[in-house]
mmCIF file of C-alpha atoms in Angstrom:
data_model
loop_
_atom_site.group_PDB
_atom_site.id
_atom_site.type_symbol
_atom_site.label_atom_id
_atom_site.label_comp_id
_atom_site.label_asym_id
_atom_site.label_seq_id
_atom_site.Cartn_x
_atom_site.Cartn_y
_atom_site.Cartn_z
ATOM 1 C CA UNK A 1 -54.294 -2.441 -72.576
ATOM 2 C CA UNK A 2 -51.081 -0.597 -71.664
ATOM 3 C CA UNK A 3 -47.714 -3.280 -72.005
ATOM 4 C CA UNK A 4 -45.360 -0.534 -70.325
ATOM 5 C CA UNK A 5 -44.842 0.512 -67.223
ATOM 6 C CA UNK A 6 -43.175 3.975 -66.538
ATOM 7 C CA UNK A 7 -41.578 4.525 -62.844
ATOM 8 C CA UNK A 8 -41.591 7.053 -61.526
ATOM 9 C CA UNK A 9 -45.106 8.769 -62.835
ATOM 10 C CA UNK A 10 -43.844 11.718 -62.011
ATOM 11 C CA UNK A 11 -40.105 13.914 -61.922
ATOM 12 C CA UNK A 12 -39.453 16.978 -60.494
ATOM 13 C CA UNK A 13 -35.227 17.869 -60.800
ATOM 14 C CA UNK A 14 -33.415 20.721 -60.486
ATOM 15 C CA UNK A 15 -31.496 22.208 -64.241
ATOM 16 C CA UNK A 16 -28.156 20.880 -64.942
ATOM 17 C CA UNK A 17 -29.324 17.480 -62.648
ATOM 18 C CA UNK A 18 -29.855 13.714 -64.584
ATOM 19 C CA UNK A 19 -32.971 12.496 -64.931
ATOM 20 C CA UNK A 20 -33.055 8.927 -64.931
ATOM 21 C CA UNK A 21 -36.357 6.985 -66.133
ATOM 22 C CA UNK A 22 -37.752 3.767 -66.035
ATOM 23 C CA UNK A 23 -40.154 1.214 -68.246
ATOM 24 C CA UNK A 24 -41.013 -2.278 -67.721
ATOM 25 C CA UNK A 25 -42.733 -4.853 -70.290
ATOM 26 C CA UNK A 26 -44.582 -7.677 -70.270
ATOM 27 C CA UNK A 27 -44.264 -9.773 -73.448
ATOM 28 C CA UNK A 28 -41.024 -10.502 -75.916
ATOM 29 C CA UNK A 29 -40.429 -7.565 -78.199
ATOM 30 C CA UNK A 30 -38.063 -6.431 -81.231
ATOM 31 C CA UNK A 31 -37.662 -3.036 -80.312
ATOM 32 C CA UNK A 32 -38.201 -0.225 -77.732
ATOM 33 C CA UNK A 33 -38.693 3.209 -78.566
ATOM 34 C CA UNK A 34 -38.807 6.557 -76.144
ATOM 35 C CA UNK A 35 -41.010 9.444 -77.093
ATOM 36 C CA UNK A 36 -41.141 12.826 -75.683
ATOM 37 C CA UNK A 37 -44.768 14.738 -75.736
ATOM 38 C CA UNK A 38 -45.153 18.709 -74.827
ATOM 39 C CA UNK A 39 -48.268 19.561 -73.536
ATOM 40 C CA UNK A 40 -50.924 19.756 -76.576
ATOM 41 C CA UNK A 41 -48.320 18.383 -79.019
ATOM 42 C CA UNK A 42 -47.533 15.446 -80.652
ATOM 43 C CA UNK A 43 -45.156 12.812 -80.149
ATOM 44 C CA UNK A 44 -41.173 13.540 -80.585
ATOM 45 C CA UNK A 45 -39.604 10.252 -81.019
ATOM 46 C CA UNK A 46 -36.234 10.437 -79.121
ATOM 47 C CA UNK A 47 -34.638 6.733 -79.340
ATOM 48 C CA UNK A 48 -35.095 3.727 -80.447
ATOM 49 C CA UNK A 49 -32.856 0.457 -79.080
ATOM 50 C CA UNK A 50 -33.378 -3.273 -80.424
ATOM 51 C CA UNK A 51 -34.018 -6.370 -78.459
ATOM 52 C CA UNK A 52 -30.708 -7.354 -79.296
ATOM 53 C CA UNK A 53 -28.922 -4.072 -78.481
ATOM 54 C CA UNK A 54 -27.831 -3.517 -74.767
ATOM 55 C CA UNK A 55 -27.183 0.317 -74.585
ATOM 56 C CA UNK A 56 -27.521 3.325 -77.062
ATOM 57 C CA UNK A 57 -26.381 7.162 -77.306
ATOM 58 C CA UNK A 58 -27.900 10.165 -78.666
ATOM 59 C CA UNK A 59 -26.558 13.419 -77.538
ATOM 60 C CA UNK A 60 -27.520 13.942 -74.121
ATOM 61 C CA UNK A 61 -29.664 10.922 -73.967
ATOM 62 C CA UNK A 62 -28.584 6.800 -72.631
ATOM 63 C CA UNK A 63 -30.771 4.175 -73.163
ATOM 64 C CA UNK A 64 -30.359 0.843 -71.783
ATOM 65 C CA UNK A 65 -32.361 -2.659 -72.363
ATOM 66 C CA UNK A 66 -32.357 -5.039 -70.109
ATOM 67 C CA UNK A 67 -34.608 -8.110 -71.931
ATOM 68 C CA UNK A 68 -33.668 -10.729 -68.883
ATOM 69 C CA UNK A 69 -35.593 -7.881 -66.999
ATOM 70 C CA UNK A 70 -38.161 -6.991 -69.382
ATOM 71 C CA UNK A 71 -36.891 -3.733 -68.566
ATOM 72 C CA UNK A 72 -35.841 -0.273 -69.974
ATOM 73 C CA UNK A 73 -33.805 3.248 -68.689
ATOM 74 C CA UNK A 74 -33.717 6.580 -70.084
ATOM 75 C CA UNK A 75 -30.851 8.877 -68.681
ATOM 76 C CA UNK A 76 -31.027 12.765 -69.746
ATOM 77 C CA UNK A 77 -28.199 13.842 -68.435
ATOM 78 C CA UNK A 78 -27.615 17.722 -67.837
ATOM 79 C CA UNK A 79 -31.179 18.571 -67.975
ATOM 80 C CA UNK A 80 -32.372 21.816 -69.232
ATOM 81 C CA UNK A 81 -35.853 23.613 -68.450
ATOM 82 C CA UNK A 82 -36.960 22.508 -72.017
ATOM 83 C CA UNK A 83 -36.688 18.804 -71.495
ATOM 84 C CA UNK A 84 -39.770 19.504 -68.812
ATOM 85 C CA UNK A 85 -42.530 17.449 -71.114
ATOM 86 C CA UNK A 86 -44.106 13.831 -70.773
ATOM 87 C CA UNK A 87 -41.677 10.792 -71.920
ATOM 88 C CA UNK A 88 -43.008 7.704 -72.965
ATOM 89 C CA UNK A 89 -41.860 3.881 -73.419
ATOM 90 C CA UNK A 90 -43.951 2.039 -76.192
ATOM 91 C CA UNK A 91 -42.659 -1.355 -77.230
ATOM 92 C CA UNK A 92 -42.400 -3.273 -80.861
ATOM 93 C CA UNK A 93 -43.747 -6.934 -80.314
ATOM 94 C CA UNK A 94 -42.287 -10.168 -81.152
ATOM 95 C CA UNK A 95 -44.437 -11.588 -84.260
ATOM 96 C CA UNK A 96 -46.771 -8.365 -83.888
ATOM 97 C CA UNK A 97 -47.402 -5.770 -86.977
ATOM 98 C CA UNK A 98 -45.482 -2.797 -86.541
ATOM 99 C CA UNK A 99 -48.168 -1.147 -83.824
ATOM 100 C CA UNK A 100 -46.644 0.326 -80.789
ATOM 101 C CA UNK A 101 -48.010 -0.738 -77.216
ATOM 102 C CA UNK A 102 -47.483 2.647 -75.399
ATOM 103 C CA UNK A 103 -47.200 3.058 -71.677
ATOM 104 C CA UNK A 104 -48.515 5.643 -68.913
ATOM 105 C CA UNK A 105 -46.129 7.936 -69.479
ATOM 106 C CA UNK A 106 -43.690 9.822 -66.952
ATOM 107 C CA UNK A 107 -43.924 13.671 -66.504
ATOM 108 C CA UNK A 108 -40.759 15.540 -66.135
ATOM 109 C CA UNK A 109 -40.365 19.109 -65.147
ATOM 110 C CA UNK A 110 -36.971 20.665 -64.460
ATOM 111 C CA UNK A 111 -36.878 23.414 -63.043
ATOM 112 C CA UNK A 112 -34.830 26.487 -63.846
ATOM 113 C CA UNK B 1 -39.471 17.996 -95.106
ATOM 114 C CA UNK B 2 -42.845 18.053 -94.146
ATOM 115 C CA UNK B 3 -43.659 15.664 -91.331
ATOM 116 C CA UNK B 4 -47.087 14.246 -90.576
ATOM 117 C CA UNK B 5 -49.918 16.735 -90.792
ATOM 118 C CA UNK B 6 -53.330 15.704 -89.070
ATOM 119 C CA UNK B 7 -56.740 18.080 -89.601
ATOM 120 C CA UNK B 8 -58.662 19.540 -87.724
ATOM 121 C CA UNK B 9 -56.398 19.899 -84.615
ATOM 122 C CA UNK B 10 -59.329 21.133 -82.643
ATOM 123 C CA UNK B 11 -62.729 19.507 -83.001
ATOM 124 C CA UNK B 12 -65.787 19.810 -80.742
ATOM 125 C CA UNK B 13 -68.922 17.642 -81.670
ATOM 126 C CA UNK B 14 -72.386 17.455 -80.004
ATOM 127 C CA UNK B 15 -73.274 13.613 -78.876
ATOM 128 C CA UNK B 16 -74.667 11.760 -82.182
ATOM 129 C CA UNK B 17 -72.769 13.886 -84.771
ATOM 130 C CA UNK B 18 -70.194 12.087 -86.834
ATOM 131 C CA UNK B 19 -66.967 13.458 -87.293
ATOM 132 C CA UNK B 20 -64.159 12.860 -89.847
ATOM 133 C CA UNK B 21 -60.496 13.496 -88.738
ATOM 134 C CA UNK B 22 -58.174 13.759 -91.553
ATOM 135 C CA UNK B 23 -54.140 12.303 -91.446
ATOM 136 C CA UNK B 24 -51.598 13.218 -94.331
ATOM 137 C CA UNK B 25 -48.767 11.064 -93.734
ATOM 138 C CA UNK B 26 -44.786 11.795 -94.730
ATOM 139 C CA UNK B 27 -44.606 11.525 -98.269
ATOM 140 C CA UNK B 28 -43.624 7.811 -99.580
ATOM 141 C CA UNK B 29 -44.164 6.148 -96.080
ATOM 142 C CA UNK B 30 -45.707 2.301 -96.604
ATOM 143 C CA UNK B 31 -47.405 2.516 -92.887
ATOM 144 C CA UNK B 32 -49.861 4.662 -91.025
ATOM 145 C CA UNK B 33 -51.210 4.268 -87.827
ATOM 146 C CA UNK B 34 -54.041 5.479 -86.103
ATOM 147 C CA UNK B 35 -54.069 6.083 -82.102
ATOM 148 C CA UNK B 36 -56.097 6.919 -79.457
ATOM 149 C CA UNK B 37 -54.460 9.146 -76.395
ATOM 150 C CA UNK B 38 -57.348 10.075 -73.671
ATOM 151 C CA UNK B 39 -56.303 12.380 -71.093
ATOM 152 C CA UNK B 40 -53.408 11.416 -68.901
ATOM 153 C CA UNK B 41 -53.042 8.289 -70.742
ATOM 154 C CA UNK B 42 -50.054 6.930 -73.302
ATOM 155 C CA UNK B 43 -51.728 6.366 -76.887
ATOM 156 C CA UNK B 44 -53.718 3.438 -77.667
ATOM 157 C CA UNK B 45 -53.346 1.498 -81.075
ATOM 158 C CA UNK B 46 -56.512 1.833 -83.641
ATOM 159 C CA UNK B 47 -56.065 0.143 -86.848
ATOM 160 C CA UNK B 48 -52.785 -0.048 -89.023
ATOM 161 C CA UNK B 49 -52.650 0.510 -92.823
ATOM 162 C CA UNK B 50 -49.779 -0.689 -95.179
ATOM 163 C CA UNK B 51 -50.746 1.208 -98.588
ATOM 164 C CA UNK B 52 -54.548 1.174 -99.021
ATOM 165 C CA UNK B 53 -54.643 -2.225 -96.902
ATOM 166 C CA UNK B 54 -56.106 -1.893 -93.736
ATOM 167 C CA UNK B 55 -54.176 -5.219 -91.888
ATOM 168 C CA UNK B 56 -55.217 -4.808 -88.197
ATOM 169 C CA UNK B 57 -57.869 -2.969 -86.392
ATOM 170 C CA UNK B 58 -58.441 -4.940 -83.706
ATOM 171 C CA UNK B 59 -58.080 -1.313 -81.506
ATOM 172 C CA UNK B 60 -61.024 -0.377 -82.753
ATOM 173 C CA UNK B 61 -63.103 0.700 -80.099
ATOM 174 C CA UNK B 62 -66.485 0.034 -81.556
ATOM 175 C CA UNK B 63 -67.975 -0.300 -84.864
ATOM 176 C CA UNK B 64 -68.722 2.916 -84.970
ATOM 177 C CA UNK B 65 -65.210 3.739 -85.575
ATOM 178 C CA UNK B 66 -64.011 3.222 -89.496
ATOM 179 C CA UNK B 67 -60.942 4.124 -91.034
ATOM 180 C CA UNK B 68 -59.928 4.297 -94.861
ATOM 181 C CA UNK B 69 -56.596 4.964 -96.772
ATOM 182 C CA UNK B 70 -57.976 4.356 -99.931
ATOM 183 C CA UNK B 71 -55.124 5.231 -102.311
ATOM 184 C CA UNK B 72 -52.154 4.198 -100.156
ATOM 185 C CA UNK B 73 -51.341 8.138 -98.735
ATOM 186 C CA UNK B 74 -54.017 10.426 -97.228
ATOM 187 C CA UNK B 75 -55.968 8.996 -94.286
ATOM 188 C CA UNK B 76 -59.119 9.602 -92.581
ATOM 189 C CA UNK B 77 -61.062 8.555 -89.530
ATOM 190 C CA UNK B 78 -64.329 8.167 -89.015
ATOM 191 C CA UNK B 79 -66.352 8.394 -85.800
ATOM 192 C CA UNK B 80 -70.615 7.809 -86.145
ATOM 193 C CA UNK B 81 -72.580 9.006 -83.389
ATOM 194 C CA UNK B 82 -69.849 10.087 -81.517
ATOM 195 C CA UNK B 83 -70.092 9.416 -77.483
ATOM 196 C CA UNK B 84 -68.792 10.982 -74.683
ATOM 197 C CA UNK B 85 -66.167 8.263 -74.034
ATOM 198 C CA UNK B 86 -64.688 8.985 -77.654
ATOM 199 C CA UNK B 87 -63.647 12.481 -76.211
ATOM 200 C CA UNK B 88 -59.654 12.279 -76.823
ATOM 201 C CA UNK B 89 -56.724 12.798 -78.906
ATOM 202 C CA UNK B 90 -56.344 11.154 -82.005
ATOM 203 C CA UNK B 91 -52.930 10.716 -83.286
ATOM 204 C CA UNK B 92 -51.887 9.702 -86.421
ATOM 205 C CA UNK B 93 -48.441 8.052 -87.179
ATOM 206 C CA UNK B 94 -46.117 7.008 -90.281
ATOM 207 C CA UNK B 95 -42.957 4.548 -91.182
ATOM 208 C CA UNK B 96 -41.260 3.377 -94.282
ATOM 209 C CA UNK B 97 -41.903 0.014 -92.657
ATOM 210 C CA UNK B 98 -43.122 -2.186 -95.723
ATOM 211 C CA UNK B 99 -42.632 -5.449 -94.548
ATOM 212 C CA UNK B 100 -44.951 -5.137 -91.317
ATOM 213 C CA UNK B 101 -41.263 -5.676 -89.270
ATOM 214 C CA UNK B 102 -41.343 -3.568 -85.930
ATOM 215 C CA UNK B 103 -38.326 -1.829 -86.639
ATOM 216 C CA UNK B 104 -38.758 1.618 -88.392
ATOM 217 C CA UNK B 105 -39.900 4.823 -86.376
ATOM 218 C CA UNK B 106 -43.229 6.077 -86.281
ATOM 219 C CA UNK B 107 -43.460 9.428 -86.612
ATOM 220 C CA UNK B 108 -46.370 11.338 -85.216
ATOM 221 C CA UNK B 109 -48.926 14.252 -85.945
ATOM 222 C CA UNK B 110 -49.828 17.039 -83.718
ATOM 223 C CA UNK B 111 -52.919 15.073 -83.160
ATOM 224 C CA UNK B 112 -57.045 16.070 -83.250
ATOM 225 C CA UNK B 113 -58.267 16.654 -80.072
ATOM 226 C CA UNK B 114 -61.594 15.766 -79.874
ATOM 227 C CA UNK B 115 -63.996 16.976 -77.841
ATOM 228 C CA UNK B 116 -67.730 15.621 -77.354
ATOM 229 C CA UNK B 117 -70.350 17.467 -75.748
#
């Protein structure tokens, strides 16, 4: 079973636009991560933010965590035609091994 | 350095053969993961390995599936009389994680694709 839940399931934004992205959880976690998968490739992981963190940077990329909300953001801001891929939410949980509970996914595709 | 290599990356099997899908993990990572990614899906956790111990693998689909990491590094998967429903991508993962804590990055393979006829 799938604990995230990406909104929307699908993107479609112009180059140079944001692209803001959306996960919700179920259960208590330690840690969110965001992954980024090209079609027929593995997984790229982008981010990773703490259940005790609010808000993270890398480069072009914001992540928030909201854990009242059970509920995660990705921001790419400035979006180039290479960002177009699939981005995933998969979540570390609370008293769990280290396995990752993935969800759906969101596809992305920018276009030029 | 080199990052997680996974062979074959292409695999096509008739119904009933077994297949073996091979995962070399980044060099001195404690963890490896196995997951399952079918077609338009996020991946779905298999079994987890810290060293040679395999300490969940309660994603197991069936008991035809078995997995081994019998000296702590190189992995492999095994599917028996594979089925249609095990056509999918099988992705293989590492961390320095040694303490089973949920805090280290997993980084991934290219993945097998699987394909059973």
């Amino acid at each position: 079973s799938q604990q995230g839940e990406e909104d929307p399931q699908a993107l479609s934004i112009q180059e140079g636009e944001n692209a803001t992205m959306n996960c919700s959880y179920k259960t208590s976690i330690n840690n969110l991560q965001w992954y980024r998968q090209n079609s027929g490739r593995g997984l790229v992981h982008l981010i990773l933010i703490r259940s005790n963190e609010r808000e993270k940077h890398s480069g072009r990329l914001r992540v928030t965590l909201d854990t009242s909300k059970k509920s995660s953001s990705l921001l790419i801001t400035a979006s180039r035609a290479a960002d177009t891929a699939s981005y995933f939410c998969a979540t570390g949980l609370t008293g769990a091994n280290s396995k990752l509970t993935f969800g759906k996914g969101i596809t992305l595709s920018v276009r030029p | 350095g080199a990052g997680v290599s996974q062979s074959p990356r292409y695999k096509v099997a008739k119904r009933g053969q077994d297949v073996a899908l091979r995962c070399d993990p980044i060099s001195g990572h404690v963890s490896l993961f196995w997951y399952q990614q079918a077609l338009g899906q996020g991946p779905e956790f298999l079994t987890y390995f810290q060293n040679e111990a395999q300490l969940d693998k309660s994603g197991l689909p069936s008991d035809r599936f078995f997995a081994e990491r019998p000296e702590g590094s190189v992995s492999t998967l095994k599917i028996q009389r594979t089925q249609q429903e095990d056509s999918a991508v099988y992705l293989c993962a590492s961390s320095w994680a040694g303490t089973g804590g949920s805090l280290d990055t997993q980084y991934f393979g290219p993945g097998t694709r699987l394909t059973v006829l």
